[in-house]
Short mmCIF file of C-alpha atoms and ligand atoms in Angstrom, two decimals:
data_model
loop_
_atom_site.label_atom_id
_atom_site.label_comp_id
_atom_site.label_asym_id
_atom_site.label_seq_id
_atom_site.Cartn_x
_atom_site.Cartn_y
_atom_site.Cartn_z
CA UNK A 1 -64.57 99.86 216.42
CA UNK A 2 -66.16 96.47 215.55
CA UNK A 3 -65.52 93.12 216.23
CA UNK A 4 -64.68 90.35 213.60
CA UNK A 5 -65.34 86.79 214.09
CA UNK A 6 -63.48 83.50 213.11
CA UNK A 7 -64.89 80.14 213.32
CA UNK A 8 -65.29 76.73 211.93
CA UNK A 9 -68.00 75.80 208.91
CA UNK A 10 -67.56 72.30 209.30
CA UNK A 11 -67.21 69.37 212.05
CA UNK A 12 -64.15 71.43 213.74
CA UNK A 13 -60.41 71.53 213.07
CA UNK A 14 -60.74 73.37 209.94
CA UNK A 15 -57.35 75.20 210.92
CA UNK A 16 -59.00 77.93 213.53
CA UNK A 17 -55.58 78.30 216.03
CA UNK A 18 -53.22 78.41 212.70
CA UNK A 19 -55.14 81.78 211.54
CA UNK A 20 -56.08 83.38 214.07
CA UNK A 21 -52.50 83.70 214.32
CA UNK A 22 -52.01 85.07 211.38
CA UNK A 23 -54.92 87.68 211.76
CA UNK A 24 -53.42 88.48 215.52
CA UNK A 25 -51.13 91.18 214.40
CA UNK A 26 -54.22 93.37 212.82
CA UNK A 27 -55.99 93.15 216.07
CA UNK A 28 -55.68 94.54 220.18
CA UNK A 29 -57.96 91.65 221.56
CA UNK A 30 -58.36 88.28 220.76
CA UNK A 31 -61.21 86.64 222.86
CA UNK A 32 -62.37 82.99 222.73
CA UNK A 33 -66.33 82.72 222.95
CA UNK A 34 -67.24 79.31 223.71
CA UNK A 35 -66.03 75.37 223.84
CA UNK A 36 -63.62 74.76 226.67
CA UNK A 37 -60.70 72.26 226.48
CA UNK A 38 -62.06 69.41 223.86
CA UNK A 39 -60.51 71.86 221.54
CA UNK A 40 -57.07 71.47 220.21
CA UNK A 41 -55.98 74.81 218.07
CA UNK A 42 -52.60 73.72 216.44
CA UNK A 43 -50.18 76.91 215.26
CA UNK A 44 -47.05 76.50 213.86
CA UNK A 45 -43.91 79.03 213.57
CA UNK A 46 -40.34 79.27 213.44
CA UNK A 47 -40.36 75.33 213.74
CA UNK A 48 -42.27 75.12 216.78
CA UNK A 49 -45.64 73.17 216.76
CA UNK A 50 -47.85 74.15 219.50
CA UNK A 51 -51.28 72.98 220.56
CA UNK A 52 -53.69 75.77 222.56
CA UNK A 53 -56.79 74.30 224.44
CA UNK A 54 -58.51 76.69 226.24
CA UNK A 55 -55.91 79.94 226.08
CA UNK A 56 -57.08 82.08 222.55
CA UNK A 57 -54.61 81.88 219.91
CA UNK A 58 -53.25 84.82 219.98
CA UNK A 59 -51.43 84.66 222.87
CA UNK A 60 -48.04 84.27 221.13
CA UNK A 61 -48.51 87.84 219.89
CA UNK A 62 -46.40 90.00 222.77
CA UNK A 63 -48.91 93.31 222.42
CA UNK A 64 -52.28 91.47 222.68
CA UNK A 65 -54.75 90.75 224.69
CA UNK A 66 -55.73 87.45 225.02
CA UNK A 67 -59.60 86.84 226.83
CA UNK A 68 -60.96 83.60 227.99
CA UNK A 69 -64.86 84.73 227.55
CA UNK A 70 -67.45 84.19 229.84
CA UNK A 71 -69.06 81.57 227.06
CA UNK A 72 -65.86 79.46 227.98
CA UNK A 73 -65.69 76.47 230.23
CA UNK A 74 -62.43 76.22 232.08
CA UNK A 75 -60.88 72.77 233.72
CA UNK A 76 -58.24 74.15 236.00
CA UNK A 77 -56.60 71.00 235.68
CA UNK A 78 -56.04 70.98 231.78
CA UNK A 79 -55.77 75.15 232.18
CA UNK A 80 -52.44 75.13 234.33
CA UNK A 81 -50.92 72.39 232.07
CA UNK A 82 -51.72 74.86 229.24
CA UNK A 83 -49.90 77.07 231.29
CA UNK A 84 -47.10 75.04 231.71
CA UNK A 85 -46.86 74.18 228.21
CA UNK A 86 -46.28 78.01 227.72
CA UNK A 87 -43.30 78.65 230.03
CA UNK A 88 -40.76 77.60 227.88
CA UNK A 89 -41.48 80.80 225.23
CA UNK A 90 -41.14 83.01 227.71
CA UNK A 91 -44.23 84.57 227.46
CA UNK A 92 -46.07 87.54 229.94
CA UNK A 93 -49.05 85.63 230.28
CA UNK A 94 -50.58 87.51 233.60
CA UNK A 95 -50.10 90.43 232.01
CA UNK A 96 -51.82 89.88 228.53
CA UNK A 97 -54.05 87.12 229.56
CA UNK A 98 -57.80 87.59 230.95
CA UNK A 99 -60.18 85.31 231.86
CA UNK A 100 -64.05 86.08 232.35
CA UNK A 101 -65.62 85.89 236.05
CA UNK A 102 -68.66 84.41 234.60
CA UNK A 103 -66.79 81.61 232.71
CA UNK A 104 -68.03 77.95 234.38
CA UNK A 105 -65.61 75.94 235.88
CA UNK A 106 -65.46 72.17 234.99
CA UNK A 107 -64.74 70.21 238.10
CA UNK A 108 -63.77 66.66 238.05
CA UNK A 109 -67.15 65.01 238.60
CA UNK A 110 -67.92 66.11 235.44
CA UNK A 111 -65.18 64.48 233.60
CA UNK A 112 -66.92 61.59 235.41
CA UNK A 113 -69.91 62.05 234.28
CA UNK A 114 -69.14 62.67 230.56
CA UNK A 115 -67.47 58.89 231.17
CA UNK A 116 -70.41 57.66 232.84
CA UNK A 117 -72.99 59.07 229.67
CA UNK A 118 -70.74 58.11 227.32
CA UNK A 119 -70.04 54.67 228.63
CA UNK A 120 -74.27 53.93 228.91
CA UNK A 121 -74.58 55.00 225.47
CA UNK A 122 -72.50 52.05 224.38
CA UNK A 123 -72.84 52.23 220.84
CA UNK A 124 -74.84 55.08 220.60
CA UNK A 125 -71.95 57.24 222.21
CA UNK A 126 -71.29 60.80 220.86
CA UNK A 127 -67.68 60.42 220.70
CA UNK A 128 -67.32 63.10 223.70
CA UNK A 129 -63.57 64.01 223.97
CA UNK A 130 -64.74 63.48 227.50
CA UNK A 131 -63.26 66.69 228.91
CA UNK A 132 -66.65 67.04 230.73
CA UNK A 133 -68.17 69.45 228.81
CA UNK A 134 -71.71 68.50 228.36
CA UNK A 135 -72.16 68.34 232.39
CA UNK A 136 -70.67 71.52 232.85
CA UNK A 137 -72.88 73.59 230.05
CA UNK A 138 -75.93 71.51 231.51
CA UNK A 139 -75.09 72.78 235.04
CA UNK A 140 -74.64 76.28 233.65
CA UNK A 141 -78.08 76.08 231.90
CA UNK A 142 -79.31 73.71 235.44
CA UNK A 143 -77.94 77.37 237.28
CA UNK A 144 -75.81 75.09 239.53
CA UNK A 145 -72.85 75.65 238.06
CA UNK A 146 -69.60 77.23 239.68
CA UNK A 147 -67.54 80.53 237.98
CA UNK A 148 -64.43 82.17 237.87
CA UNK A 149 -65.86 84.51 240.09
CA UNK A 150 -67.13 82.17 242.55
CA UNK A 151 -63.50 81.76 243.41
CA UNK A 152 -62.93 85.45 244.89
CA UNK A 153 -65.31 84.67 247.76
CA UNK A 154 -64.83 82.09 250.50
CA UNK A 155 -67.75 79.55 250.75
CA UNK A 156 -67.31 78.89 247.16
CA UNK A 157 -65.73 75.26 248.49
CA UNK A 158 -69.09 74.56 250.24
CA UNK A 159 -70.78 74.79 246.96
CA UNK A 160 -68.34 73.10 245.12
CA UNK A 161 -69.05 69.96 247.70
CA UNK A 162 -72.70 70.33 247.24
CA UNK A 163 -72.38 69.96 243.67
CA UNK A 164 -69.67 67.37 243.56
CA UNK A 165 -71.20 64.83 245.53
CA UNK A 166 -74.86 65.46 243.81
CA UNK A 167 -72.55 64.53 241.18
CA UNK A 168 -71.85 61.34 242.61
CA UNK A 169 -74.58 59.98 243.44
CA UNK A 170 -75.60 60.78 239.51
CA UNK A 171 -72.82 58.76 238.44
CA UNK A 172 -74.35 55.95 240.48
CA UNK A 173 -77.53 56.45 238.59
CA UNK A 174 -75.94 55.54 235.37
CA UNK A 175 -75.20 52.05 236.30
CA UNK A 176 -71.96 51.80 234.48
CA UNK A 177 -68.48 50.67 235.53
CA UNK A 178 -66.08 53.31 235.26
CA UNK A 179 -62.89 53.02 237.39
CA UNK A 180 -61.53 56.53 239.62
CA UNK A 181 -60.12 58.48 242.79
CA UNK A 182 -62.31 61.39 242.94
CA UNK A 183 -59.85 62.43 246.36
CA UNK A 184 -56.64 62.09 243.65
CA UNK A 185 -58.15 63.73 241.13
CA UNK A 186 -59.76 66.69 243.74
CA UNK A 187 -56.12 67.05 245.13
CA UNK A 188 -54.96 68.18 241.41
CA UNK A 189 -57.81 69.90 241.08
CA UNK A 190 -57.80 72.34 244.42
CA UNK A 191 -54.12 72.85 243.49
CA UNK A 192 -54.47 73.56 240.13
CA UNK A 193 -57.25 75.74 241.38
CA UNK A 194 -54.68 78.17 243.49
CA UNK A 195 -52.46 78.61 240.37
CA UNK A 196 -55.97 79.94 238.71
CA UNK A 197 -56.61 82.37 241.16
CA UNK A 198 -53.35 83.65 240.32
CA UNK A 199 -54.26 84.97 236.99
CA UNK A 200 -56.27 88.02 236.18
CA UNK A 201 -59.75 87.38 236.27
CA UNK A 202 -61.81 90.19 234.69
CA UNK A 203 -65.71 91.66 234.29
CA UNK A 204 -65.03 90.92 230.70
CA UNK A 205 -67.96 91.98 228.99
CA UNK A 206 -67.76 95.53 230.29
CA UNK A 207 -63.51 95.74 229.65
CA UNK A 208 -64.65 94.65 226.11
CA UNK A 209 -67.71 97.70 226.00
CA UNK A 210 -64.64 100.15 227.15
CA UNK A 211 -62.31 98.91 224.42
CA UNK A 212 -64.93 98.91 221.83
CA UNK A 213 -65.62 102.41 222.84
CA UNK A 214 -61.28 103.26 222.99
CA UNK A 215 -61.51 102.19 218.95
CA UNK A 216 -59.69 98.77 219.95
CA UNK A 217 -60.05 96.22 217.28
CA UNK A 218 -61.26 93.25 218.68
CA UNK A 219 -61.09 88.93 216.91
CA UNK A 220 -63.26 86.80 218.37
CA UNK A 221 -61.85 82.97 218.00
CA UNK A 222 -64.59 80.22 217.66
CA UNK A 223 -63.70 76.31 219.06
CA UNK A 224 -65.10 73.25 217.42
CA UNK A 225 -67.39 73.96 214.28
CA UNK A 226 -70.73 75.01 212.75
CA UNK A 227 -71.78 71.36 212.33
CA UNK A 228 -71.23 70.74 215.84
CA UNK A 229 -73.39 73.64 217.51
CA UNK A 230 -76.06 72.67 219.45
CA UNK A 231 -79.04 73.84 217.40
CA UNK A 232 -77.96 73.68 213.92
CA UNK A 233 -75.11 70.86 213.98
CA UNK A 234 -76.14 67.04 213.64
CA UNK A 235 -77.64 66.89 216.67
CA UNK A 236 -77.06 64.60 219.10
CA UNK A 237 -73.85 64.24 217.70
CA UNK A 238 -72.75 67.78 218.87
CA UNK A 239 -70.97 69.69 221.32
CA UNK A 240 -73.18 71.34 224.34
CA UNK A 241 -72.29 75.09 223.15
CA UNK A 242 -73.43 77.54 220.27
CA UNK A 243 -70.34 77.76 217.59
CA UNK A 244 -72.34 79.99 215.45
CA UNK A 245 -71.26 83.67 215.26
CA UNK A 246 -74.46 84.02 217.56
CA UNK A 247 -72.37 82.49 220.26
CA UNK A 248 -70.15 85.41 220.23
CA UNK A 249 -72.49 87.28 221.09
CA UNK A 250 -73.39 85.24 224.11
CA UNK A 251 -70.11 84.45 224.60
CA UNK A 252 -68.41 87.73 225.10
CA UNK A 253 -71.57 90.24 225.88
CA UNK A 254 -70.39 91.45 222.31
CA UNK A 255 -74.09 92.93 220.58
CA UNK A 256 -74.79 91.96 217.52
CA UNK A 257 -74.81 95.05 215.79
CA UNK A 258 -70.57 95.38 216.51
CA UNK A 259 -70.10 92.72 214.40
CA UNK A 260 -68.63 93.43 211.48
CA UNK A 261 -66.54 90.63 209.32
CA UNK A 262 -67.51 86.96 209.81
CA UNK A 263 -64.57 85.00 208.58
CA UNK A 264 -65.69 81.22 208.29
CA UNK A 265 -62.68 78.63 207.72
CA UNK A 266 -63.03 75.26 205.40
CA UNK A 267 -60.75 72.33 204.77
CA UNK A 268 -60.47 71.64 201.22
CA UNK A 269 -62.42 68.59 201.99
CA UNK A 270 -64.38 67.43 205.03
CA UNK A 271 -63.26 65.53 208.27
CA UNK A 272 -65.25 64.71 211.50
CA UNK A 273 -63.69 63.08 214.87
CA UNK A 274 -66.23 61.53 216.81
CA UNK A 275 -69.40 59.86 215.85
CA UNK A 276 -72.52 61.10 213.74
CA UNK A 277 -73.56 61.17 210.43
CA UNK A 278 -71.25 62.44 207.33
CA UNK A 279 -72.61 61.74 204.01
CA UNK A 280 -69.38 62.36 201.70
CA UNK A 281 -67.67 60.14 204.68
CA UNK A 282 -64.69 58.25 202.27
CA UNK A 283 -63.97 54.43 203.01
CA UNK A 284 -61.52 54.04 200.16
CA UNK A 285 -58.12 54.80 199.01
CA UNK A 286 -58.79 57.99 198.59
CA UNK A 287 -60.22 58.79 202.18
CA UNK A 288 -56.83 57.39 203.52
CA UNK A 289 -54.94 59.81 201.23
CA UNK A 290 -56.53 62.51 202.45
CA UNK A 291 -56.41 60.95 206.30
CA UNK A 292 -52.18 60.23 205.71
CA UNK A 293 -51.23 63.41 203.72
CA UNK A 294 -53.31 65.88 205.76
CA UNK A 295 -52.32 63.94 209.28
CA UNK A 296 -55.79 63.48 210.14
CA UNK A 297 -55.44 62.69 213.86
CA UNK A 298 -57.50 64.49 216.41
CA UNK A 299 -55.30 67.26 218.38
CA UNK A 300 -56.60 65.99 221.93
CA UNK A 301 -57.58 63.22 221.91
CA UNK A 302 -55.06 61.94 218.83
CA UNK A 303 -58.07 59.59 217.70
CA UNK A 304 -58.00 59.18 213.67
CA UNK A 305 -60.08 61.54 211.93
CA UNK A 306 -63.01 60.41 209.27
CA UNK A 307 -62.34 62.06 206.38
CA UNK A 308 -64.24 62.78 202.85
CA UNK A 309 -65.09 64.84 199.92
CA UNK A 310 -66.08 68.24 200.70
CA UNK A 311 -69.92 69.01 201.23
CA UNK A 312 -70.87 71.88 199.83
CA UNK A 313 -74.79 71.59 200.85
CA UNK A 314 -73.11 71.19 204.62
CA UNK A 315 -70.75 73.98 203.82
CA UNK A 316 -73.29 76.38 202.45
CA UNK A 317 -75.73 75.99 205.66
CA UNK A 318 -72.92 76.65 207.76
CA UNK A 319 -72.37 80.08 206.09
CA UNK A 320 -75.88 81.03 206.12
CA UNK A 321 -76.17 80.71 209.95
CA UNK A 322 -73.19 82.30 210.92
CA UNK A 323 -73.72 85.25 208.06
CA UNK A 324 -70.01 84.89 206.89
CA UNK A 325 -68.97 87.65 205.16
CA UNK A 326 -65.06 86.06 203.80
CA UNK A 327 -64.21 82.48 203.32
CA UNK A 328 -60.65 81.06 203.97
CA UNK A 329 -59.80 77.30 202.86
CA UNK A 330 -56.97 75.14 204.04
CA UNK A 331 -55.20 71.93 203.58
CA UNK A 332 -55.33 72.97 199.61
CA UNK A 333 -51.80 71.56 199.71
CA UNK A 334 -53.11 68.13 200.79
CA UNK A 335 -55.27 67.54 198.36
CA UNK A 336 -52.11 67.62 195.30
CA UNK A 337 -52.18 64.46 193.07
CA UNK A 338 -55.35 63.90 192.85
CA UNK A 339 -56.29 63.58 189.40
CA UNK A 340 -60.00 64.35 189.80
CA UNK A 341 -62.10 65.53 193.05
CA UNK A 342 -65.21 65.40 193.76
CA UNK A 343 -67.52 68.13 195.50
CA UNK A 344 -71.11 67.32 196.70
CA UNK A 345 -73.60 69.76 195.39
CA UNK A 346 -76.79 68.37 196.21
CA UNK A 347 -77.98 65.21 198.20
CA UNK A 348 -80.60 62.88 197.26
CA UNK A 349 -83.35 62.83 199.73
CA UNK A 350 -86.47 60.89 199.95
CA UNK A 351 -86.22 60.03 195.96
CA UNK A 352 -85.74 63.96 195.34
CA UNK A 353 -82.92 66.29 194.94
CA UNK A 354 -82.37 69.08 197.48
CA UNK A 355 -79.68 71.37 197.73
CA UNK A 356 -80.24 72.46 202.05
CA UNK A 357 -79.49 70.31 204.79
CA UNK A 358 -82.29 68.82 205.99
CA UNK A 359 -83.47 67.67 209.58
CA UNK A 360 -81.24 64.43 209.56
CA UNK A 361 -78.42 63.51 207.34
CA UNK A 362 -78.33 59.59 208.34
CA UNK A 363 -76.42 57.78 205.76
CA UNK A 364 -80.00 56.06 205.11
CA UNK A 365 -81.79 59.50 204.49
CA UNK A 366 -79.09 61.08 202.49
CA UNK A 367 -77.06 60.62 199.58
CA UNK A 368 -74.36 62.71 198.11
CA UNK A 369 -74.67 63.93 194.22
CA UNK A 370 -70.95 65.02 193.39
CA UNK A 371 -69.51 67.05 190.45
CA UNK A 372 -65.98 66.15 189.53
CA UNK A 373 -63.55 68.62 189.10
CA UNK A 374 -59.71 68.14 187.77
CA UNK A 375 -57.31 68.07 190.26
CA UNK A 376 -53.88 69.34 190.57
CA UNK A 377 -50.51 67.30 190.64
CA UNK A 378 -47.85 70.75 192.07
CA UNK A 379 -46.87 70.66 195.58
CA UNK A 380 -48.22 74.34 196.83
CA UNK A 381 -46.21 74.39 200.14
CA UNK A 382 -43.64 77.06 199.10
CA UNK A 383 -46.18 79.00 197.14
CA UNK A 384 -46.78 82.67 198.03
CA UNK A 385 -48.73 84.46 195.22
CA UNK A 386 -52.27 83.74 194.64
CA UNK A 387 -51.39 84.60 190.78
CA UNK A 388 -48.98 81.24 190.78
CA UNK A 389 -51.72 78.37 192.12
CA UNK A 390 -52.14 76.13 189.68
CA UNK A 391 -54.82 76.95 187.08
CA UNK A 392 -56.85 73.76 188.26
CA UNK A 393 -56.84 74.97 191.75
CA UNK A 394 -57.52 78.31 190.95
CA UNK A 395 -60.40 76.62 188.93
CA UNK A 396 -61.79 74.64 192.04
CA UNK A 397 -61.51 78.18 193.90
CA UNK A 398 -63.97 79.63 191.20
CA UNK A 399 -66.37 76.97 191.55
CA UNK A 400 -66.43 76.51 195.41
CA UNK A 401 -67.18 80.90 195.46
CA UNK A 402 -69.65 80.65 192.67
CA UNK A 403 -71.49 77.92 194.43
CA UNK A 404 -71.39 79.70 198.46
CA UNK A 405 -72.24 83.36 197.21
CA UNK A 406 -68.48 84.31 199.14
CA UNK A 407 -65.06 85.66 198.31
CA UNK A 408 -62.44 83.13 199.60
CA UNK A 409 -59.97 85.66 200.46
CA UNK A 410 -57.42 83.08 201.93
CA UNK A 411 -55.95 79.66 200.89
CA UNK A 412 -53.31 78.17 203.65
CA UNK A 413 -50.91 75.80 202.03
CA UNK A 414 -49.63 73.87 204.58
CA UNK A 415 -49.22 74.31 209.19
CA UNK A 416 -46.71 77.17 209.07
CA UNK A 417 -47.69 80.97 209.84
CA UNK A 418 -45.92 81.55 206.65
CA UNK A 419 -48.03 79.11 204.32
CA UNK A 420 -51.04 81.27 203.89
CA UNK A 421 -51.69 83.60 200.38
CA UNK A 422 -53.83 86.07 200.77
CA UNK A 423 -56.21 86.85 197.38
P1 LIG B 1 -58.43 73.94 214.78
O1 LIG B 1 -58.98 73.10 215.88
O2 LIG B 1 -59.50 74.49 213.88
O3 LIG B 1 -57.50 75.01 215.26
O4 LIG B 1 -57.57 72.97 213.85
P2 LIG B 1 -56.54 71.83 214.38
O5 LIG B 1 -55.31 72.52 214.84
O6 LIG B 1 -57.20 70.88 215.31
O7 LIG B 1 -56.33 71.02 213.04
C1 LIG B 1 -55.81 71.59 211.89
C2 LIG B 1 -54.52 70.85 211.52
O8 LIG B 1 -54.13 71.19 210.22
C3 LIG B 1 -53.35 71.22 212.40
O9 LIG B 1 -52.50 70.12 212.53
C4 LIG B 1 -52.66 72.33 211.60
O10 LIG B 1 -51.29 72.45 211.90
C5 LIG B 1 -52.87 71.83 210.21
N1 LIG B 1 -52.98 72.83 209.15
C6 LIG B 1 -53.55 74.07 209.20
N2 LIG B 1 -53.56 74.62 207.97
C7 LIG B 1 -53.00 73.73 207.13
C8 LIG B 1 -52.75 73.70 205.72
O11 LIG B 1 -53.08 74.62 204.97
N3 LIG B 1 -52.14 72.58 205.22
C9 LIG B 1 -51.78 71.53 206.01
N4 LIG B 1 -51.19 70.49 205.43
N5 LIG B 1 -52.01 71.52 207.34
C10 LIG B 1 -52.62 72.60 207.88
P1 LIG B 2 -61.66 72.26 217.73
O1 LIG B 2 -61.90 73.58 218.41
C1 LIG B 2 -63.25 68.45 216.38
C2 LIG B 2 -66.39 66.64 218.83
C3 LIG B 2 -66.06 65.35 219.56
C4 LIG B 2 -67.43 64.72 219.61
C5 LIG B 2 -68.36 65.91 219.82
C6 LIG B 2 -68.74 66.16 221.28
O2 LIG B 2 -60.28 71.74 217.90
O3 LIG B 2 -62.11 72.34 216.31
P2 LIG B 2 -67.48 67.07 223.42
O4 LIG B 2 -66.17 66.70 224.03
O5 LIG B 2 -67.60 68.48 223.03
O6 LIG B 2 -68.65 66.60 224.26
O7 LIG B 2 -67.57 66.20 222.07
O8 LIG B 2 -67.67 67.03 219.32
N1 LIG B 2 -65.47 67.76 219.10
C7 LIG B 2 -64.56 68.22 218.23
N2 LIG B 2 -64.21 67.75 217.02
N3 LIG B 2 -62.67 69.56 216.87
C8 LIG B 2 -63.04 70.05 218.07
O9 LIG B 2 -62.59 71.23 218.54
C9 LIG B 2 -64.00 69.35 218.83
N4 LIG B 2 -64.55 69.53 220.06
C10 LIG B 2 -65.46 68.56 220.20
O10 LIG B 2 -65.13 64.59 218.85
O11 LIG B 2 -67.74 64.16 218.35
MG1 LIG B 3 -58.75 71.16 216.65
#
């Protein structure tokens, strides 16, 4: 049986958590494959909103299994809240939730450090969620970091020390004040740590082989987005993990030859939390439309999102590298009463017009070239049937397919489970 893939073509948030819901039901295992808790997948249902961090979104589905892959990087601390957060639906969660022995383990001195880097950046900063996420992938690649495993065997305290006050002293080296109990915040931690080891930690790569092999279907959920992988996104204005399909692959121990459908997932238009460069980045009335209508505030970290017309050069990349096979676009809905929109098609570069993404896309390298398409004034948040979108929609549909070379076989219309049409 092969494995399909879901993730982001843009700068993240493009609606992953809301549809991998809706896909659960077609599929026995849903496994996340990289990113750790600086995401924030929202899903909505029966009038419940509910944001998932670390724990795949299909966990709400009773007869699947949900894995936390070995590409992951876990904070206990933000991992048993996530837990917490789940009580209240009642949900089996040591029964149909795995999590990878070779997943890292982000411990609190690298929260600290992620504060310390970002804070000697000054205005330079990335715009980290500070989750400490690039210290823990750079002790993974370092081969100092601490895994899920690690905590089945006994000295795996005597390495944590090792590490945690190497970390220390690093902080130090940065130079910067940043306030913090490390013994507070290692009290939470070694608790939160016990709750962990409470949950069913698995060899998941070979319990994936197996259930490839027992003709399980198997969705593998991407965090953050294309632009933000750290080869092809805007580097250094990136996350520290590979959110390309080829991170799957790394991710899960899934080979690439199992892969079957890549689904990649688009707003309508573009956003980006964080810093780094966005050429069709809005600054008018029209950017705070978008930014009010479509609720443009970051799911973590609640910081307002950039928003902007949507970048078809970007877009296009982003589908090349990951090999997506079916597009899905969201937030159609949000983009109603606008009488014209515009889509970048090309960017000006250097005096000349290219149509690829070149090696940087600083506002002073880069400028958009947009076509303008009509826009449509019906609210689409009660439609069902692709055959009843309004004829300029359907119209901006055609274009956006003709342009990427890809079917988009799904348009969500607003948060809810229930707003999606597929075509
Ligand atoms: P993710 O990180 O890719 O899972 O996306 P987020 O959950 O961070 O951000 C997407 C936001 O858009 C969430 O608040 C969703 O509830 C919401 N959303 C998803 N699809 C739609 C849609 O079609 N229309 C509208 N209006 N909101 C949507
Ligand atoms: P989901 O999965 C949007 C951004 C941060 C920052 C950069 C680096 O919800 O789509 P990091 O904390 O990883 O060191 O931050 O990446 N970022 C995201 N932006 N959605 C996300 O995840 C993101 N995860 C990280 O804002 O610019
Ligand atoms: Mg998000």
């Amino acid at each position: 049986m092969a494995v399909d893939l879901l993730l982001g073509l843009q700068w993240g948030d493009e609606g992953k958590g809301k549809i991998v819901d809706v896909l659960t039901s077609k599929y026995d295992i849903v496994a996340r494959f990289q990113g750790g808790p600086n995401a924030g997948h929202t899903l909505e249902f029966d009038g419940i909103k509910h944001v998932l961090r670390t724990i795949p979104s299909g966990i709400f589905h009773k007869n699947t299994i949900n894995l936390i892959g070995n590409g992951v990087v876990i904070d206990p601390v933000v991992f048993v809240k996530e837990l917490e957060g789940l009580d209240k639906f009642k949900l089996d969660y040591r029964k149909n939730l795995f999590i990878s022995r070779k997943a890292h383990i982000i411990l609190p001195t690298h929260r600290l450090l992620d504060a310390a880097s970002e804070t000697s950046k000054g205005k330079a900063k990335i715009g980290s969620t500070l989750k400490g996420i690039g210290p823990t992938y750079m002790d993974k690649t370092g081969r100092n970091g601490i895994r899920i495993g690690d905590l089945e065997f006994e000295n795996w305290q005597k390495k944590y020390r090792a590490l945690a006050d190497k970390h220390e002293a690093l902080i130090g080296f940065y130079n910067v004040d940043i306030q913090y109990n490390l013994e507070e915040m290692e009290k939470e931690f070694f608790e939160a740590v016990e709750v962990l080891k409470t949950m069913r930690f698995i060899d998941s790569e070979d319990y994936l082989y197996q259930a490839q092999k027992e003709g399980k279907s198997i969705l593998a959920e991407g965090a953050q987005g294309s632009l933000l992988d750290v080869d092809f996104g805007t580097y250094p204005f990136v996350t520290s993990s590979n959110t390309t399909a080829a991170g799957a692959c790394t991710g899960l121990g899934i080979p690439p030859n199992k892969i079957k459908e890549v689904y990649g997932i688009f707003k309508a238009y573009t956003t980006r939390v964080g810093s780094g460069p966005f050429p069709t980045e809005l600054f008018d009335k029209a950017g705070e439309q978008m930014a009010k209508l479509g609720n443009e505030f970051g799911a973590v970290t609640g910081r307002p999102r950039r928003c902007g017309w949507l970048d078809l050069v970007a877009l296009k990349y982003a589908t090349q590298v990951n090999g997506v096979t079916q597009l899905m676009m969201i937030k159609g809905d949000v983009l109603s009463g606008f009488k014209t929109l515009k889509v970048c098609i090309a960017y000006k570069y250097k005096g000349e017009t290219i149509r690829h993404l070149p090696f940087n896309i600083e506002p002073e390298n880069v400028s958009p070239i947009y076509k303008e398409l009509p826009g449509w004034k019906e609210d689409l948040t009660k439609l069902k049937d692709a055959n009843n979108l309004p004829k300029e929609l359907i119209n901006y549909i055609d274009f956006l397919e003709k342009e990427l070379e890809i079917p988009i076989k799904l348009v969500s219309v607003g948060p809810d489970r229930t707003q999606t049409i597929h075509r």
